[in-house]
Coordinates of C-alpha atoms in Angstrom, one line a residue:
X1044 CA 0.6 6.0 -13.2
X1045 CA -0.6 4.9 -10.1
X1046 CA 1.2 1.6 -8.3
X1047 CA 1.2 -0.5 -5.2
X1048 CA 4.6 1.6 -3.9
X1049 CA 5.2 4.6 -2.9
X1050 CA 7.8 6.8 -5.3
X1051 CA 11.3 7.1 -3.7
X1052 CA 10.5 11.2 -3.0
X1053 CA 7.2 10.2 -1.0
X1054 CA 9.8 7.4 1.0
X1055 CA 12.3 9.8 1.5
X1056 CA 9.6 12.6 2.7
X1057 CA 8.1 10.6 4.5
X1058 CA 11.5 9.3 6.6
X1059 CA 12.4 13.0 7.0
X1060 CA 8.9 13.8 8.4
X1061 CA 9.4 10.7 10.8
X1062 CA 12.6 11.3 11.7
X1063 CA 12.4 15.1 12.3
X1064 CA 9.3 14.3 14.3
X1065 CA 10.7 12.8 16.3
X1066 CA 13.8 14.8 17.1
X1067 CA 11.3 17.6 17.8
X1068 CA 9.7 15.4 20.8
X1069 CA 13.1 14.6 22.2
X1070 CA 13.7 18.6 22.3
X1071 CA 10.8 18.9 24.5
X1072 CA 11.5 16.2 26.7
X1073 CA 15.1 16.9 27.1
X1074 CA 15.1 21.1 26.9
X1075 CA 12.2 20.9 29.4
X1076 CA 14.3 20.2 32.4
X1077 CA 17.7 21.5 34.3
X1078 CA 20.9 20.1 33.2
X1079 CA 21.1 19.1 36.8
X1080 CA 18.0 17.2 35.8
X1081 CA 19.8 16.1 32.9
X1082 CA 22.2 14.4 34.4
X1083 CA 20.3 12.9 37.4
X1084 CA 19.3 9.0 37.8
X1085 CA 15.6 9.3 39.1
X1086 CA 15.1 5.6 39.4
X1087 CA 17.6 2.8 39.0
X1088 CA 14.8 1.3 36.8
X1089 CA 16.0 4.4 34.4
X1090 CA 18.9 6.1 32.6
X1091 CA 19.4 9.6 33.2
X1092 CA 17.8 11.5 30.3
X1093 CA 21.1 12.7 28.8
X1094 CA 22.4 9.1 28.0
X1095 CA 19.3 8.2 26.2
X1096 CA 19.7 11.7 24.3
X1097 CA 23.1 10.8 23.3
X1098 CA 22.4 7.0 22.4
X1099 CA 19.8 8.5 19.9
X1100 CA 21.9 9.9 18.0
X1101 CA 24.7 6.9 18.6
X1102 CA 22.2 4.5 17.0
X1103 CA 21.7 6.5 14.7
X1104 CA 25.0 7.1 13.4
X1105 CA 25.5 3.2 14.1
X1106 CA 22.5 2.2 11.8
X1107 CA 22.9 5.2 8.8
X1108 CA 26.4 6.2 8.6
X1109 CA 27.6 3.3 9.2
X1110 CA 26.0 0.6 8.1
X1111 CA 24.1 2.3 5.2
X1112 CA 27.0 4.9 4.2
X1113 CA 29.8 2.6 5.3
X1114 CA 31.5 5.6 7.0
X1115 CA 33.9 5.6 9.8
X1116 CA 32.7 5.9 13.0
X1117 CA 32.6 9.7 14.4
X1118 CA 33.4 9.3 17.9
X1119 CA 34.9 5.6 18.2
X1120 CA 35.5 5.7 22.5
X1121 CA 32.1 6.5 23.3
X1122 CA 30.4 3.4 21.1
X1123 CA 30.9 1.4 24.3
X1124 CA 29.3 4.0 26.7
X1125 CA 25.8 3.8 24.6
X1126 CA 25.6 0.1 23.9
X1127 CA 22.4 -0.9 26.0
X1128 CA 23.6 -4.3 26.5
X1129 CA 27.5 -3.0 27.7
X1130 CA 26.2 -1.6 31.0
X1131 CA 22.6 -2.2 33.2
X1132 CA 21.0 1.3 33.5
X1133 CA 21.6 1.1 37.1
X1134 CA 25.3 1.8 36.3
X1135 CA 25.2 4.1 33.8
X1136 CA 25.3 7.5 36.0
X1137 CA 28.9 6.4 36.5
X1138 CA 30.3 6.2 32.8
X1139 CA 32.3 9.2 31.6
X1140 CA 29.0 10.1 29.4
X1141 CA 28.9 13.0 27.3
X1142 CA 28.0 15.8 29.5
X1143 CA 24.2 17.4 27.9
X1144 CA 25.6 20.3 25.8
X1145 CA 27.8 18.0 23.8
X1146 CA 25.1 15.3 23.9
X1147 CA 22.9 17.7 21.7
X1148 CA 25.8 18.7 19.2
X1149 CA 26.8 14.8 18.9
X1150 CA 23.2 13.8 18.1
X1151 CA 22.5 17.2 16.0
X1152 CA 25.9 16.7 13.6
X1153 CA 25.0 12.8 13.2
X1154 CA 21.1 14.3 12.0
X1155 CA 22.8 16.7 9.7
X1156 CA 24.5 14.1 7.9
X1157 CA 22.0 11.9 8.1
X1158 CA 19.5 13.8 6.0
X1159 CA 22.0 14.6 3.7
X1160 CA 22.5 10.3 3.2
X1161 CA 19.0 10.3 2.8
X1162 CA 18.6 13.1 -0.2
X1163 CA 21.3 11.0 -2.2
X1164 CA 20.6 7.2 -1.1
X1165 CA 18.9 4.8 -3.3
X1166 CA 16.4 3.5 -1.1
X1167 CA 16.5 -0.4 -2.6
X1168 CA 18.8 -2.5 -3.5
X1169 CA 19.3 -4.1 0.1
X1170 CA 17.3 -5.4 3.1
X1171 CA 18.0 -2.0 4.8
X1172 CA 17.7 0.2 2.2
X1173 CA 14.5 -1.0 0.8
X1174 CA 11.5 1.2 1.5
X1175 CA 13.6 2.9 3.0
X1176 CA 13.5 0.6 6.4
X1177 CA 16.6 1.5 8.0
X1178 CA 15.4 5.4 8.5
X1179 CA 12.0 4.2 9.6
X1180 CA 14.2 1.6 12.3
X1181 CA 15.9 4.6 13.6
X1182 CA 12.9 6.9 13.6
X1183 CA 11.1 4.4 15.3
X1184 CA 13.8 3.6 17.8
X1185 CA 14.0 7.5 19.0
X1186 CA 10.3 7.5 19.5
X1187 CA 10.7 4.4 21.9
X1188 CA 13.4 6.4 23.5
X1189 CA 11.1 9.5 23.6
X1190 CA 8.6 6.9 25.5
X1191 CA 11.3 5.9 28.0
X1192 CA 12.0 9.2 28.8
X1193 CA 8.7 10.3 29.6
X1194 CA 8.6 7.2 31.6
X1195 CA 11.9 8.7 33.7
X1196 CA 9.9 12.6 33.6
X1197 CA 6.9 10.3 35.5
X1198 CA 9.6 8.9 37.8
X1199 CA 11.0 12.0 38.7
X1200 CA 10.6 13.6 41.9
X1201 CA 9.5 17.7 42.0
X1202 CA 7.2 20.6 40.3
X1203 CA 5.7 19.5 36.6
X1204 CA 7.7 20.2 33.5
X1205 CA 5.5 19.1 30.7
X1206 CA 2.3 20.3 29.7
X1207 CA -0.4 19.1 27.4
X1208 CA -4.2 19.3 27.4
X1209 CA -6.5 17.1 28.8
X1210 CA -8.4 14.6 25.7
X1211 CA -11.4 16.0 24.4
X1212 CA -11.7 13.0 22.3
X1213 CA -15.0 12.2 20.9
X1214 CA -16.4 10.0 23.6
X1215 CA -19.5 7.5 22.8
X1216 CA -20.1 4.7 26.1
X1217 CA -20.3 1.2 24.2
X1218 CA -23.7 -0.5 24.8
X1219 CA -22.2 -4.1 26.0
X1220 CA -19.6 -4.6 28.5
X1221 CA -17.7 -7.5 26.2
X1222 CA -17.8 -8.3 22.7
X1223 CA -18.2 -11.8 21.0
X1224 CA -14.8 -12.8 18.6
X1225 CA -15.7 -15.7 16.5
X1226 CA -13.5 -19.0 16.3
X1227 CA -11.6 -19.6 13.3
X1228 CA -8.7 -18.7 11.3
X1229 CA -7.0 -15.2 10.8
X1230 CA -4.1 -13.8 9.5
X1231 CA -1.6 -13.0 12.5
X1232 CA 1.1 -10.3 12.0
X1233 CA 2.9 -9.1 8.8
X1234 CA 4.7 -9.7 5.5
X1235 CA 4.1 -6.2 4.0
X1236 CA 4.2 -3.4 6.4
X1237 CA 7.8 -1.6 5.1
X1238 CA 8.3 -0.4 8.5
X1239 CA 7.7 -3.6 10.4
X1240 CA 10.2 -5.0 12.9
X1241 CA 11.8 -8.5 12.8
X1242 CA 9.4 -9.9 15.9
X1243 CA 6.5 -8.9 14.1
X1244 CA 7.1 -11.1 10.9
X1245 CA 6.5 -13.7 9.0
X1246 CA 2.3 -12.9 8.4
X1247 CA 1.1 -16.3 9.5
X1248 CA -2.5 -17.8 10.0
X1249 CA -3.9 -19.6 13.2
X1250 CA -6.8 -20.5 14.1
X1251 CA -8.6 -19.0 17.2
X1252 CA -11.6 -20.4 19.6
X1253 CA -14.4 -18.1 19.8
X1254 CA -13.8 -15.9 22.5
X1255 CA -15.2 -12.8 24.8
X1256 CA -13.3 -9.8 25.1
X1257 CA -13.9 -6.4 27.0
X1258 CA -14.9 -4.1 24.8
X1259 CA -12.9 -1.2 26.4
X1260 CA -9.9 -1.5 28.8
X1261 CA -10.8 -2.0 32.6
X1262 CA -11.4 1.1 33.9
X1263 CA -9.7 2.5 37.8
X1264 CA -13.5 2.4 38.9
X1265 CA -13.6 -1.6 38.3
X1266 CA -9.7 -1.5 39.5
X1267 CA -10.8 0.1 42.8
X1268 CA -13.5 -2.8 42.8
X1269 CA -10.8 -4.8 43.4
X1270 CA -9.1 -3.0 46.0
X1271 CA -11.7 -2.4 48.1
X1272 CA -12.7 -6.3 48.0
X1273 CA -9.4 -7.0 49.3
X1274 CA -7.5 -8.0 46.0
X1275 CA -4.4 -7.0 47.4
X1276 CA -4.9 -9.4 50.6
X1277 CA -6.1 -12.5 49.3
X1278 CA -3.1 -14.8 47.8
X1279 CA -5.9 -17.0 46.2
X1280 CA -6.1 -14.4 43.2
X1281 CA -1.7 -14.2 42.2
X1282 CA 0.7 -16.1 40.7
X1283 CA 2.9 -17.2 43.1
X1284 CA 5.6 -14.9 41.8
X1285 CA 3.3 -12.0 42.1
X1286 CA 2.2 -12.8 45.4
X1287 CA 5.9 -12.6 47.0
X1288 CA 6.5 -9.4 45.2
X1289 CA 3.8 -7.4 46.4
X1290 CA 4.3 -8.9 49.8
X1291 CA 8.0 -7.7 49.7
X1292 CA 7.1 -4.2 48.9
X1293 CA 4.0 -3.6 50.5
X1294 CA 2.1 -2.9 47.2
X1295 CA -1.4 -2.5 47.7
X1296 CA -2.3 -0.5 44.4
X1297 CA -1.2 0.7 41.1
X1298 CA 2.2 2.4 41.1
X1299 CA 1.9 6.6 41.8
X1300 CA -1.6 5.8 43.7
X1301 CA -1.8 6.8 47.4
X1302 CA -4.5 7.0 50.0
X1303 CA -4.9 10.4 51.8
X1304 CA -8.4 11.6 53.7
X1305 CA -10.4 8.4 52.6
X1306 CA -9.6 9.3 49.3
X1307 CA -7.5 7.5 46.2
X1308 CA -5.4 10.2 45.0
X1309 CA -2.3 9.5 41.8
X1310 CA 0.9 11.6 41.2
X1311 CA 1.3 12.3 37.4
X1312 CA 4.0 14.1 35.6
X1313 CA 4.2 16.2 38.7
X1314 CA 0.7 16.7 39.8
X1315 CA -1.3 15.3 42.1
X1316 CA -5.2 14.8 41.3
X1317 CA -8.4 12.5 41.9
X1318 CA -7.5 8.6 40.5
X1319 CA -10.2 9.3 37.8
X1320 CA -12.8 6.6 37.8
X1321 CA -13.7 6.5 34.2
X1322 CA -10.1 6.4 32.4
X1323 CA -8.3 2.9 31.9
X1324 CA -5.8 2.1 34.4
X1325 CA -2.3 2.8 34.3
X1326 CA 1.1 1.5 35.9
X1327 CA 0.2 -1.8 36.6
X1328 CA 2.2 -4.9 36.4
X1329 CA 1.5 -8.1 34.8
X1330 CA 1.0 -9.7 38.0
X1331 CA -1.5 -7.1 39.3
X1332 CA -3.4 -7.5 35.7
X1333 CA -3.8 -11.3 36.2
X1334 CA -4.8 -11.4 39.8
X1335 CA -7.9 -8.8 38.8
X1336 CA -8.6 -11.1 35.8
X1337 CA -8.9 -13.5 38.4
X1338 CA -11.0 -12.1 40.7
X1339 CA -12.8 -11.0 38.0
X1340 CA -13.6 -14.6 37.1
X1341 CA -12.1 -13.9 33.8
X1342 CA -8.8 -14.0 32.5
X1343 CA -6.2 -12.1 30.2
X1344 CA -6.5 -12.5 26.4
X1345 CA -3.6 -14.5 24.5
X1346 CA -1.7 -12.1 22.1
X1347 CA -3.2 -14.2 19.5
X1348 CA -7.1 -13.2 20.5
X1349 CA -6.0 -9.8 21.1
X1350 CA -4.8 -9.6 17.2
X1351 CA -7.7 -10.9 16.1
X1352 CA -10.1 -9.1 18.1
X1353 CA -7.8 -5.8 16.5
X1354 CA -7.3 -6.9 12.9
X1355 CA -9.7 -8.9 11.9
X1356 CA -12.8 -8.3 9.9
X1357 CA -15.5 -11.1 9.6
X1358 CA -17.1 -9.3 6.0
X1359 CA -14.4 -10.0 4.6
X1360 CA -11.9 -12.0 6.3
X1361 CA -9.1 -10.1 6.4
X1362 CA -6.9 -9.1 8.8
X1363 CA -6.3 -4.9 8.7
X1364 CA -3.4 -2.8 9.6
X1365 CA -5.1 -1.0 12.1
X1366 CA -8.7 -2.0 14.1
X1367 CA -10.5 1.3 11.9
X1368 CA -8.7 -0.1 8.8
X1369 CA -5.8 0.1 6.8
X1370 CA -5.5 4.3 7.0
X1371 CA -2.5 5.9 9.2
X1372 CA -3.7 7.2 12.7
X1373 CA -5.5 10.3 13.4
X1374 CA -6.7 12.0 16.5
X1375 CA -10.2 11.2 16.0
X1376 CA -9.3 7.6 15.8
X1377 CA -6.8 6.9 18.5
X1378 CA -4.6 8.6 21.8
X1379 CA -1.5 8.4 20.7
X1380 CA 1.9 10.5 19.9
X1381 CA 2.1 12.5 23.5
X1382 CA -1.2 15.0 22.6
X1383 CA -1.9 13.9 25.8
X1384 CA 0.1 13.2 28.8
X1385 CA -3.0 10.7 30.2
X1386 CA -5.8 8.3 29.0
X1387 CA -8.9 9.0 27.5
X1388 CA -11.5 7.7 29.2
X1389 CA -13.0 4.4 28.4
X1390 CA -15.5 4.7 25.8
X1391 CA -14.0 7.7 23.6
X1392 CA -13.1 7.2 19.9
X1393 CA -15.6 5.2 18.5
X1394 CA -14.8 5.6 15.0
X1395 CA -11.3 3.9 16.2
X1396 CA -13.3 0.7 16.7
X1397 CA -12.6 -3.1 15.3
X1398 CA -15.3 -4.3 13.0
X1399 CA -15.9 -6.5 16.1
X1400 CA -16.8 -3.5 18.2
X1401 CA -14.0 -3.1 20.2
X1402 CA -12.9 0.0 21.7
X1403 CA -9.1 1.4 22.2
X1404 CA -7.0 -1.4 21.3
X1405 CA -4.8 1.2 19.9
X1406 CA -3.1 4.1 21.9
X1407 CA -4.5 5.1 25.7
X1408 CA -2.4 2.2 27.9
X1409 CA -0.7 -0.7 26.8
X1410 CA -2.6 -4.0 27.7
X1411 CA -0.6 -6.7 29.1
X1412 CA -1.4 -10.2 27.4
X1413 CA -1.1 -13.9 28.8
X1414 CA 1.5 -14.3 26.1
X1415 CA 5.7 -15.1 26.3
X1416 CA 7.0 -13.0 24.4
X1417 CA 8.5 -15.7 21.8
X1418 CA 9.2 -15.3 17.8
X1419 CA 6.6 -16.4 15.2
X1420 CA 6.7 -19.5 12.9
X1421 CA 9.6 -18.5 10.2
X1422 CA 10.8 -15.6 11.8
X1423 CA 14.4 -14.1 11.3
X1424 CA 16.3 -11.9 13.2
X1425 CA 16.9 -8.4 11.3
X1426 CA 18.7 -6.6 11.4
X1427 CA 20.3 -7.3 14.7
X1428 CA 19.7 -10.3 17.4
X1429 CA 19.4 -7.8 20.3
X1430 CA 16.5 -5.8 19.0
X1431 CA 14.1 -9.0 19.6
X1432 CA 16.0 -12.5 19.5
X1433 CA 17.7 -12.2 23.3
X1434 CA 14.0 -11.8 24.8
X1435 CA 12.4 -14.9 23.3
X1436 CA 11.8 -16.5 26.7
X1437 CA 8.9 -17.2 29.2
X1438 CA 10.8 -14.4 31.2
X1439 CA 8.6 -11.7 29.2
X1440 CA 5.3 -11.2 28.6
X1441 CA 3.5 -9.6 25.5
X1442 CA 1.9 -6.6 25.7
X1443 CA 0.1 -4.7 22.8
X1444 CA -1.7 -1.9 21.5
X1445 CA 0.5 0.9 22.5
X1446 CA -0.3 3.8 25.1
X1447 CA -0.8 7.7 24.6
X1448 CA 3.4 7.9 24.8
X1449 CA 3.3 5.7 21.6
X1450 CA 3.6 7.7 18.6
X1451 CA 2.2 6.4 15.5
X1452 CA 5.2 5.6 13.9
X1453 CA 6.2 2.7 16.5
X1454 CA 2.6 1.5 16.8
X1455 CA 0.4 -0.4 14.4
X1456 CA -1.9 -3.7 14.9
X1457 CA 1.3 -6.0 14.5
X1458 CA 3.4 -4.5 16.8
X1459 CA 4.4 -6.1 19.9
X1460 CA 6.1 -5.1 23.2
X1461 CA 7.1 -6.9 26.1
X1462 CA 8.3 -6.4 29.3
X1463 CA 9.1 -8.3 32.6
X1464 CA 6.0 -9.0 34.8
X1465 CA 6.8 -6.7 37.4
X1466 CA 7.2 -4.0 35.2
X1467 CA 4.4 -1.0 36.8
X1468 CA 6.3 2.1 35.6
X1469 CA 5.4 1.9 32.0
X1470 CA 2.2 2.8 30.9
X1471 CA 0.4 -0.1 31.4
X1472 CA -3.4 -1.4 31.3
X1473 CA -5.0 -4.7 30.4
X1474 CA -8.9 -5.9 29.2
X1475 CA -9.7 -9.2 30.3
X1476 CA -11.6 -12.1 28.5
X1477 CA -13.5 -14.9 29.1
X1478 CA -14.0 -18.7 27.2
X1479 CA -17.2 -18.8 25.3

């Protein structure tokens, strides 16, 4: 008999897929490099790898053996070590942290008995346990780990370590620079997504002005616009904030771009190439975003018009789980999940598309929003306060969509991130929009 739930076997296959998914991309990020490497602090910005390898597997004992199982905890004196709000990443090279062999055996005997909780646990009977939403927290908090660390493999100094092949996505250039989102009401985050986390609910409705939006991220070549018009130079186009901070560090491009022969050349994961004209750009701040929106006569979209441009769908009125519908990811749809260690360029997956018409709201680069990052009407803090709570502020701003380093289980068209507005070492891009 078919219903609207999944049976308990597909939940719990479908955890143990997500979970060993993602253990399989923290291998590769963590096996690729020297212990030395390991252990290293490549920018104070960062943990060294093998702290976030070991506060895996900390959460994770935290969250299922402890919380679910109601177990004692395995290794009591280092709790403190792997609490991220016990010690600033900047200080964390100096805890007595478990060195990288016994990092893996920590995190590998937590997994074993993890799985063996999830072939016997009911998963109902409590907030955590229903839909199995505790295992899909945890896999989702390793993949945003897995992101960080590629994050600290982009900071770090030396030859390249990862490999992946270039996108050969299918690749269609959109006929209209912007695309037209009608004013009115739409439904704005989720109820019903099992997965969900606690910013991203209670499913609301609000009402949006009509609205232009770019139909694909802004590209380096339109970036580059900027640059050569003297963007960088010209206070007129920054928030005051942003001004001061590129005037302090002498920042006169995206992060990992330099200038050599005439020629705008980026480092990435190692390597040196071309800035490619036609992909989206990457490692910019919030700042940088809105003074190109600026110059741009434009501005960047509210997380509110970015939603609606990604969910919703004027036939019918509804609001999707995903700009192509309500059907998981694929690779012919969206950049996600590390395939990739870059953008595709601007214009590729066309079947990906909003009903609108827009283009790669989902995987590629993050886009930074106008938004604080602040909690929706009803919301409730689950099933900790530090997940999402302690950033409600006009110190963060929202950014959505989710980049190539996002894998599918920690993105969706609800999801939101947020970062401070100097942030430029995440993978970040931006689309602007305009007022009808």
């Amino acid at each position: 008999m078919t219903t609207s739930h999944p049976s308990r076997e597909a939940l719990r296959e479908r955890a143990a897929a997500a979970l060993t998914a993602a253990r399989v991309r923290t291998a590769g990020l963590t096996d690729a490099v020297s212990d030395a490497d390991l252990t290293a602090q490549h920018s104070p910005l960062m943990s060294p790898l093998v702290w976030d390898l070991a506060h895996i597997g900390n959460q994770e004992e935290l969250w299922l053996l402890r919380n679910v199982a109601g177990r004692e905890s395995m290794r009591p004196e280092i709790n403190p070590l792997y609490d991220a709000f016990e010690h600033p990443r900047a200080e964390r090279p100096k805890l007595p942290l478990l060195g990288p062999g016994e990092a893996r055996r920590y995190a590998a005997e937590v997994r074993g008995r993890v799985f063996d909780l999830l072939e016997h646990t009911p998963l109902e009977g409590s907030a955590l346990l229903d839909d199995g939403f505790a295992f899909g927290m945890i896999a989702q908090h390793e993949q945003q780990h897995d992101e960080t660390m590629l994050i600290t493999h982009q900071l770090r100094q030396g030859a390249p370590v990862l490999t992946a092949p270039d996108p050969d996505a299918p690749y269609d250039p959109p006929r209209d620079a912007e695309v037209l989102v009608p004013g009115g009401p739409f439904t704005m985050g989720t109820s019903a997504e099992p997965w969900s986390l606690d910013n991203e609910r209670p499913a609301h409705v609000r009402d949006v002005a009509p609205f232009w939006i770019d139909t694909v991220p802004v590209t380096n070549a339109a970036y580059l616009a900027f640059i050569a018009d003297g963007g960088y130079r010209e206070p007129r186009w920054w928030a005051a904030p942003g001004w001061q901070q590129i005037r302090e560090h002498s920042i006169e491009a995206p992060l990992f771009w330099h200038r050599e022969a005439g020629q705008w050349l980026r480092r990435r994961f190692g390597v040196t190439e071309p800035v490619p004209e036609d992909e989206p750009v990457l490692h910019v701040s919030w700042y940088e975003a809105d003074a190109y929106a600026r110059w741009a006569g434009r501005r960047l979209p509210t997380e509110t018009e970015w939603e609606k441009a990604a969910r919703f769908d004027p036939a019918t009125g509804r609001s999707a789980r995903y700009p192509w519908g309500d059907a998981d990811p694929t690779a012919s749809l969206a950049n996600l999940g590390q395939r990739h260690l870059r953008p595709a360029r601007a214009g590729s997956y066309p079947a990906g598309a909003s009903p609108l018409g827009v283009r790669q709201l989902i995987g590629d680069v993050w886009e930074w929003t106008a938004s604080d990052f602040l909690p929706y009407p009803g919301f409730r803090a689950f099933p900790y306060r530090e997940y999402s709570e302690v950033f409600f502020g006009p110190e963060h701003k929202v950014l959505r969509g989710g980049s190539f380093a996002v894998d599918p289980v920690a993105c969706r068209g609800t999801f939101r991130n947020w970062d401070l507005p100097v942030r430029r070492q995440i993978f970040s891009g931006f689309r602007t929009a305009r007022d009808v």
